[in-house]
Tab-separated table of C-alpha atoms and ligand atoms in Angstrom:
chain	number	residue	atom	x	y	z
A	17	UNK	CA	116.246	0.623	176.320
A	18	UNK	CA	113.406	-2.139	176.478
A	19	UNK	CA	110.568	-0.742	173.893
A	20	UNK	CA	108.118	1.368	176.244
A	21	UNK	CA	104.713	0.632	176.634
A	22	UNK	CA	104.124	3.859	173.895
A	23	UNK	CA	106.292	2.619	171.411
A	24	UNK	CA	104.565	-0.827	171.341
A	25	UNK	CA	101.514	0.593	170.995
A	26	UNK	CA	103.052	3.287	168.168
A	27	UNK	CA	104.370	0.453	166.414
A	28	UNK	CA	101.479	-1.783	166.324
A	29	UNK	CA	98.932	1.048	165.218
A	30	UNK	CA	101.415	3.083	162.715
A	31	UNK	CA	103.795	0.143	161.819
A	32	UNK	CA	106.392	2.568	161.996
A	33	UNK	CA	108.577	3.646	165.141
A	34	UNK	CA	111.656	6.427	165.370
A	35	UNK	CA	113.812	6.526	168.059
A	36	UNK	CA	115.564	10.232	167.720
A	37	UNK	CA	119.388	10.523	168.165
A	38	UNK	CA	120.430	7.131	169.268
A	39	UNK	CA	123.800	7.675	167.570
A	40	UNK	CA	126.564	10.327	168.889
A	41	UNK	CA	127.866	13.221	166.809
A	42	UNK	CA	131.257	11.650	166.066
A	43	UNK	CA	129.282	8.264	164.916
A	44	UNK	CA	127.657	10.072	162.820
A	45	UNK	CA	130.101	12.536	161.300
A	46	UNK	CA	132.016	8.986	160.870
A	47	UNK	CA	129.748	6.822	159.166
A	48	UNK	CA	128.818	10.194	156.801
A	49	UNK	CA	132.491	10.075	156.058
A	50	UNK	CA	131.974	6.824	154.959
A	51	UNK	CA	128.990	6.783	153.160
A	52	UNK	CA	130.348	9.917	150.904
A	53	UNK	CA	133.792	7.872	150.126
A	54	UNK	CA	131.735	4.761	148.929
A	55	UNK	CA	129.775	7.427	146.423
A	56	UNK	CA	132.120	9.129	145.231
A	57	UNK	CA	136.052	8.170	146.309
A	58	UNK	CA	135.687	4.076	147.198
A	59	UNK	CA	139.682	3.880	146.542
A	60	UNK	CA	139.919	6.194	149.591
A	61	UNK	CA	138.579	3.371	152.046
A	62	UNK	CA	140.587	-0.224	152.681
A	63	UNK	CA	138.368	-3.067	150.766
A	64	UNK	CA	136.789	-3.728	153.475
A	65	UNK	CA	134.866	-0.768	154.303
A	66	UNK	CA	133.776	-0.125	150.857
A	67	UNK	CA	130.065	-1.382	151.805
A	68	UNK	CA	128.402	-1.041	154.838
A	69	UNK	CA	127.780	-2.261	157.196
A	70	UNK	CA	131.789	-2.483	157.099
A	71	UNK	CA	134.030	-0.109	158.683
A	72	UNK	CA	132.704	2.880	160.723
A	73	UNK	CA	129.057	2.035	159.812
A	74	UNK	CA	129.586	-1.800	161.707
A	75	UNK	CA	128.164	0.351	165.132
A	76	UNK	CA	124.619	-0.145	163.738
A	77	UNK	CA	124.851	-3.901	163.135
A	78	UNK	CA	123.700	-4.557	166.526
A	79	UNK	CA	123.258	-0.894	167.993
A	80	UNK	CA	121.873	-1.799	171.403
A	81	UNK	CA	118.969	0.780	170.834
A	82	UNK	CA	118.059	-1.107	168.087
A	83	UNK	CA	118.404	-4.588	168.838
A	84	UNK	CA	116.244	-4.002	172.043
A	85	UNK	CA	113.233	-2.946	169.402
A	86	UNK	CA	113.825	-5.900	166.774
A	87	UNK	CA	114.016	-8.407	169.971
A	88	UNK	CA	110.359	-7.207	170.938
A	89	UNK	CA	109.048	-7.291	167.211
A	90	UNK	CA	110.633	-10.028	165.124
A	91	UNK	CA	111.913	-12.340	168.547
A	92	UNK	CA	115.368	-13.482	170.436
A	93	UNK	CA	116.802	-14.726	167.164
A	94	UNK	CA	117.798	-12.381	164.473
A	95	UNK	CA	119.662	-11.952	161.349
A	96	UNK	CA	120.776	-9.007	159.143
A	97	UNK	CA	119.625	-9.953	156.137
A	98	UNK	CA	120.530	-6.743	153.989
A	99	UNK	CA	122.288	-3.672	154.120
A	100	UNK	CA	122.657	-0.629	151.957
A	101	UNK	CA	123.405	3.393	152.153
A	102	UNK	CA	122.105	6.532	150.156
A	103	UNK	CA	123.413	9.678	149.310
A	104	UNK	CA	120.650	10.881	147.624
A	105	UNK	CA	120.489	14.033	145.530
A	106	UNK	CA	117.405	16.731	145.197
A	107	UNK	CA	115.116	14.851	142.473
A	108	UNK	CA	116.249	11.408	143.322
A	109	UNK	CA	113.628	8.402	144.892
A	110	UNK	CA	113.710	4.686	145.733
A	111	UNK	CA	110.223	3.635	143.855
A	112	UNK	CA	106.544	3.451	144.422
A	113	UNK	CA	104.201	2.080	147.091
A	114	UNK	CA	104.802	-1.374	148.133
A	115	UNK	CA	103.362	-3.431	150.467
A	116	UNK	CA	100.649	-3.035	153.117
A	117	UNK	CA	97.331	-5.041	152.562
A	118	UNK	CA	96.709	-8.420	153.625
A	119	UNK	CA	99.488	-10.011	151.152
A	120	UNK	CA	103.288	-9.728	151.910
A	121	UNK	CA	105.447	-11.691	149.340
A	122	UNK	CA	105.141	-14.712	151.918
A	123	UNK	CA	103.226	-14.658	155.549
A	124	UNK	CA	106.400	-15.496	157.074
A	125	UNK	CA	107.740	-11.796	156.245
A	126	UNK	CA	104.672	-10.050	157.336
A	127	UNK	CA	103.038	-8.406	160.128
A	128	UNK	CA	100.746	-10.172	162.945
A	129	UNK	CA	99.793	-10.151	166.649
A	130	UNK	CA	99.027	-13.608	168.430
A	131	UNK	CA	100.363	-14.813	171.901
A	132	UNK	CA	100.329	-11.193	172.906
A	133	UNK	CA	102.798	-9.724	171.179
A	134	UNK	CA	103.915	-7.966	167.946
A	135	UNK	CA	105.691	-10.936	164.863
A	136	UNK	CA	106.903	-8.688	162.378
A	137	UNK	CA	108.566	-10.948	160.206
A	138	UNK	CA	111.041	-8.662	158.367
A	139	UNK	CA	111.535	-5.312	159.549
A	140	UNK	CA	113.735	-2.499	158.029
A	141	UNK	CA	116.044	-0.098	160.126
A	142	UNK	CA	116.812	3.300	158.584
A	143	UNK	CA	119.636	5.162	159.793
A	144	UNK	CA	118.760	8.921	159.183
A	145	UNK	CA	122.405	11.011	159.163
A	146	UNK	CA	121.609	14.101	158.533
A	147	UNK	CA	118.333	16.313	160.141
A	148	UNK	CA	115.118	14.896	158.441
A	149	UNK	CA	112.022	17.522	158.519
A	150	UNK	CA	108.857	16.199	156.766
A	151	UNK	CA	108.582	18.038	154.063
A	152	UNK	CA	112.225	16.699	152.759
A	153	UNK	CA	111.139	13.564	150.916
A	154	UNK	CA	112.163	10.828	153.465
A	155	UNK	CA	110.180	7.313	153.525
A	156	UNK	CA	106.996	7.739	153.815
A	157	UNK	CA	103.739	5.385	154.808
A	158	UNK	CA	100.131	4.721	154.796
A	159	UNK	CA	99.815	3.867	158.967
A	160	UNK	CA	98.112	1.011	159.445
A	161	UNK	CA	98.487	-0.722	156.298
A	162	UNK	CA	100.250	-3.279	157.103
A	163	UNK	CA	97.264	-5.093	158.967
A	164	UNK	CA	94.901	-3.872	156.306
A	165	UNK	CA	92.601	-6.748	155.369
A	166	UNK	CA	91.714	-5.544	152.116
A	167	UNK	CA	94.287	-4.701	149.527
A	168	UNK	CA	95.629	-1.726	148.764
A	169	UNK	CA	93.103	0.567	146.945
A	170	UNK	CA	94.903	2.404	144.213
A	171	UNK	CA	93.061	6.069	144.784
A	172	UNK	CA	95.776	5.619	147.854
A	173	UNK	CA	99.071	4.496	145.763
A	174	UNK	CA	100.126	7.325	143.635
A	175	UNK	CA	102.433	9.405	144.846
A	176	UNK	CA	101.964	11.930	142.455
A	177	UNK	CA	98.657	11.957	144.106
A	178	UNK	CA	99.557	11.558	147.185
A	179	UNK	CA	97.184	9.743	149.693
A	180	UNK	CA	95.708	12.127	152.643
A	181	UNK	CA	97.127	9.508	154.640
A	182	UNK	CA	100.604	9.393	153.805
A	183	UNK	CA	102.792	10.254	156.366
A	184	UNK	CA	106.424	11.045	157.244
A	185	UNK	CA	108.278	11.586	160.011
A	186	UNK	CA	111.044	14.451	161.510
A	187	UNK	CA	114.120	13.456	163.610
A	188	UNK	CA	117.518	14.584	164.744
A	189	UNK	CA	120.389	13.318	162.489
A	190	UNK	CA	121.830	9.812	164.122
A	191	UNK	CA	118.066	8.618	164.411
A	192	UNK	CA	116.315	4.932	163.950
A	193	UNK	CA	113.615	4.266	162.319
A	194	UNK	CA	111.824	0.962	162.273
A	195	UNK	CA	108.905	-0.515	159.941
A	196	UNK	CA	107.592	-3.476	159.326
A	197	UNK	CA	108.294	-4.293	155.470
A	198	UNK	CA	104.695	-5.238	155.225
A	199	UNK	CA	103.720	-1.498	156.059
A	200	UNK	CA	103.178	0.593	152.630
A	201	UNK	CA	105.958	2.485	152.005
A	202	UNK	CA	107.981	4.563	149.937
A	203	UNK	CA	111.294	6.014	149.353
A	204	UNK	CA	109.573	9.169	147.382
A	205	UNK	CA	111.455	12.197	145.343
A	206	UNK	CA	113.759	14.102	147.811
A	207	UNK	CA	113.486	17.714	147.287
A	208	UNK	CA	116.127	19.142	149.997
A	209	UNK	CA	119.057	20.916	148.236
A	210	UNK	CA	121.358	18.958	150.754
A	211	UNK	CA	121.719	15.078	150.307
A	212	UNK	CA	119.848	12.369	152.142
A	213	UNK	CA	122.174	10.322	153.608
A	214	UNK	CA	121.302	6.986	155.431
A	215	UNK	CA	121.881	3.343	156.386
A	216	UNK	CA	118.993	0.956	155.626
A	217	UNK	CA	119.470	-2.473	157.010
A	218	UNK	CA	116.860	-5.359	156.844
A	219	UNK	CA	116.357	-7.921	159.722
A	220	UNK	CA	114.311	-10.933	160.114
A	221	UNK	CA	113.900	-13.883	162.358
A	222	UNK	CA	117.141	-16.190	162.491
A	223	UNK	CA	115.057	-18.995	160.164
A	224	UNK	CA	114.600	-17.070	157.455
A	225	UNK	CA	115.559	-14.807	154.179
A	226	UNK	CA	114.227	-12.788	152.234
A	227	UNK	CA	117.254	-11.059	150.376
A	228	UNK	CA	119.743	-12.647	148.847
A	229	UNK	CA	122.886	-11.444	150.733
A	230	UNK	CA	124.599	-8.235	148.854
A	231	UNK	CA	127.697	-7.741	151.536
A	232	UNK	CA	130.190	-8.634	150.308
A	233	UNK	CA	132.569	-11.731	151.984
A	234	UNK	CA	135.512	-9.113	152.590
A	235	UNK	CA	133.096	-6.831	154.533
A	236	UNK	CA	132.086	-9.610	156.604
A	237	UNK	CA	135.204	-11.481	157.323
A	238	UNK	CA	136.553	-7.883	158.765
A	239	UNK	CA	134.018	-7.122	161.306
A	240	UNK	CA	134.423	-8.960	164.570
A	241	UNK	CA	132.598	-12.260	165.761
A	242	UNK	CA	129.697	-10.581	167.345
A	243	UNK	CA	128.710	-8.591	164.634
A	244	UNK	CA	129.613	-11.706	162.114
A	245	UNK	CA	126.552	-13.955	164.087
A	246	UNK	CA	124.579	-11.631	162.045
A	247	UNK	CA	124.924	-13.475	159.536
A	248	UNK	CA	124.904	-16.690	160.892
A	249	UNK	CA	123.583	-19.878	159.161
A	250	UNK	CA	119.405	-19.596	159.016
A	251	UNK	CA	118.800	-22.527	161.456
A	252	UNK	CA	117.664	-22.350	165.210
A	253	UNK	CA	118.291	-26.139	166.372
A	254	UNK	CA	120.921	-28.905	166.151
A	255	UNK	CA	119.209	-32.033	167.320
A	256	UNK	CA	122.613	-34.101	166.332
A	257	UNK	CA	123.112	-32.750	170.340
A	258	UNK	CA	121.665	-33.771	173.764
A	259	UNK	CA	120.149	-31.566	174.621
A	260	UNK	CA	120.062	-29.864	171.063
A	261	UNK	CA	122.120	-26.960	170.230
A	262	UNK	CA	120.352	-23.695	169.897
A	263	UNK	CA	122.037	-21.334	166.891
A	264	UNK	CA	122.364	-18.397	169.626
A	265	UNK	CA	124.857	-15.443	169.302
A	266	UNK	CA	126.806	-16.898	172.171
A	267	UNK	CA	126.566	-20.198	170.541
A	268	UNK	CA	128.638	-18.937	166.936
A	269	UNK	CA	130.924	-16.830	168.854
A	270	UNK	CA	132.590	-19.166	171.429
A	271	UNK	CA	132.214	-22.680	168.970
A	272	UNK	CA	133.421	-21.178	165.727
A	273	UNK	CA	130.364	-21.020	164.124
A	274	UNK	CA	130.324	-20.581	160.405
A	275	UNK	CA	129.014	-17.743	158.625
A	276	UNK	CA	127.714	-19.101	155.082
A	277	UNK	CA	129.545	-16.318	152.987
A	278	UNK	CA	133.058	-16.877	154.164
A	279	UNK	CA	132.427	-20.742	153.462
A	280	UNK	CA	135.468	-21.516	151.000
B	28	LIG	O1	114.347	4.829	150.365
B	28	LIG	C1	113.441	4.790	151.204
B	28	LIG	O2	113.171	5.756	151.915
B	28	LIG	C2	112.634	3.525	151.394
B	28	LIG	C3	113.250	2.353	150.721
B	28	LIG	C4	112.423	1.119	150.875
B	28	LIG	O3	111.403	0.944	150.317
B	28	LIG	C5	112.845	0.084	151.792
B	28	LIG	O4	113.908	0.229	152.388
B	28	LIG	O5	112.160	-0.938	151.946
B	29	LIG	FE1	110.614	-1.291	150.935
């Protein structure tokens, strides 16, 4: 499950990779479930699977499919720094353009290549639930942009107008797709008559955040300890230890660690 050869060099030239179908039918039917109940019937779910990435949608905290990618573009050491799900209607959109160019909103999110390999400092997972096609309104991006040197031009960043460029992407229901948050992107006016429904998380390298958490401390406190190292404390070494202690998965699962938003 190791990123091939293709998809590194897919993700380095588009800044955008899907892996089709890497969830099952019944993980999907479940975390649909979900996702509708937390739109439109929260009292329906216990408290603690109001949000996700609680209840059935925990599976995609560290989905093995898509840890493997984030290892081999943000590093060993990751956290999941935000989480959120649509249901969106015909008519309905996330926003504009954003990002791409040489300016992220700091360096340490964005997108570079040194020592042989890809950094990409925050990267966003969606979790597509239902069939996508291209024409349905799903994100969409400028490929490339996110190593563009100049900014972005604005003949490119109307999407009313769209750029020739933009692009989208088809998959199978229970796909992944990954970007770099420094790629230009949109979440654009979905025109199928049948909702959008997806997971987005955000993940970046264990030393840093960019979101302000948004789960909520009952959401986290009910998911086991593996998927609660996640959200681990942003640090990577305790030199208070000979030899120091490195803030690994292993490490917060077998010593107690402490996840910040369950601090009393
Ligand atoms: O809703 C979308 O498709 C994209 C949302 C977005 O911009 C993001 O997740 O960073
Ligand atoms: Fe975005």
């Amino acid at each position: 499950m190791a990123m091939t050869d293709e998809e590194k060099f897919l993700f380095d030239l588009n800044g955008f990779l899907v892996r089709p179908a890497v969830l099952k039918p019944d993980e999907i039917a479940a975390i649909v479930d979900q996702v509708d109940r937390i739109k439109h019937n929260p009292e329906s779910l216990p408290p603690e699977e109001r949000q996700v990435p609680g209840g059935a949608a925990s599976i995609l905290i560290d989905h093995p499919q898509v840890i493997d990618v984030l290892h081999e573009v943000i590093g060993p050491d990751i956290r999941l720094e935000n989480s959120f799900s649509v249901w969106r209607q015909k008519g309905e959109w996330a926003g504009d353009l954003h990002g791409g160019g040489p300016q992220q909103g700091d360096q340490i999110f964005g997108y570079r290549f040194s020592n042989g390999r890809m950094y990409a400092g925050m990267t966003r997972v969606v979790f597509e639930l239902t069939d996508v096609s291209k024409k349905d309104g799903a994100t969409v991006f400028i490929p490339g942009s996110h190593k563009a040197n100049y900014p972005m031009h604005p003949n490119h960043m109307d999407l009313s107008k769209p750029s020739p460029f933009l692009t989208s992407f088809e998959c199978p229901a229970g796909s992944a797709i990954f970007f770099t948050e420094n790629l230009a992107h949109a979440g654009p006016r979905w025109t199928r008559d049948t909702p959008r429904v997806a997971v987005l998380h955000a993940y970046a390298h264990l030393a840093t955040h960019w979101h302000r958490l948004n789960t909520s401390p009952e959401i986290i406190a009910a998911i086991p300890p593996e998927k609660q190292a996640y959200f681990r404390e942003t640090w990577i070494a305790d030199f208070k230890t000979s030899p120091a202690t490195h803030n690994t998965i292993e490490y917060f699962v077998n010593n107690g660690g402490v996840v910040p938003a369950l601090k009393a």
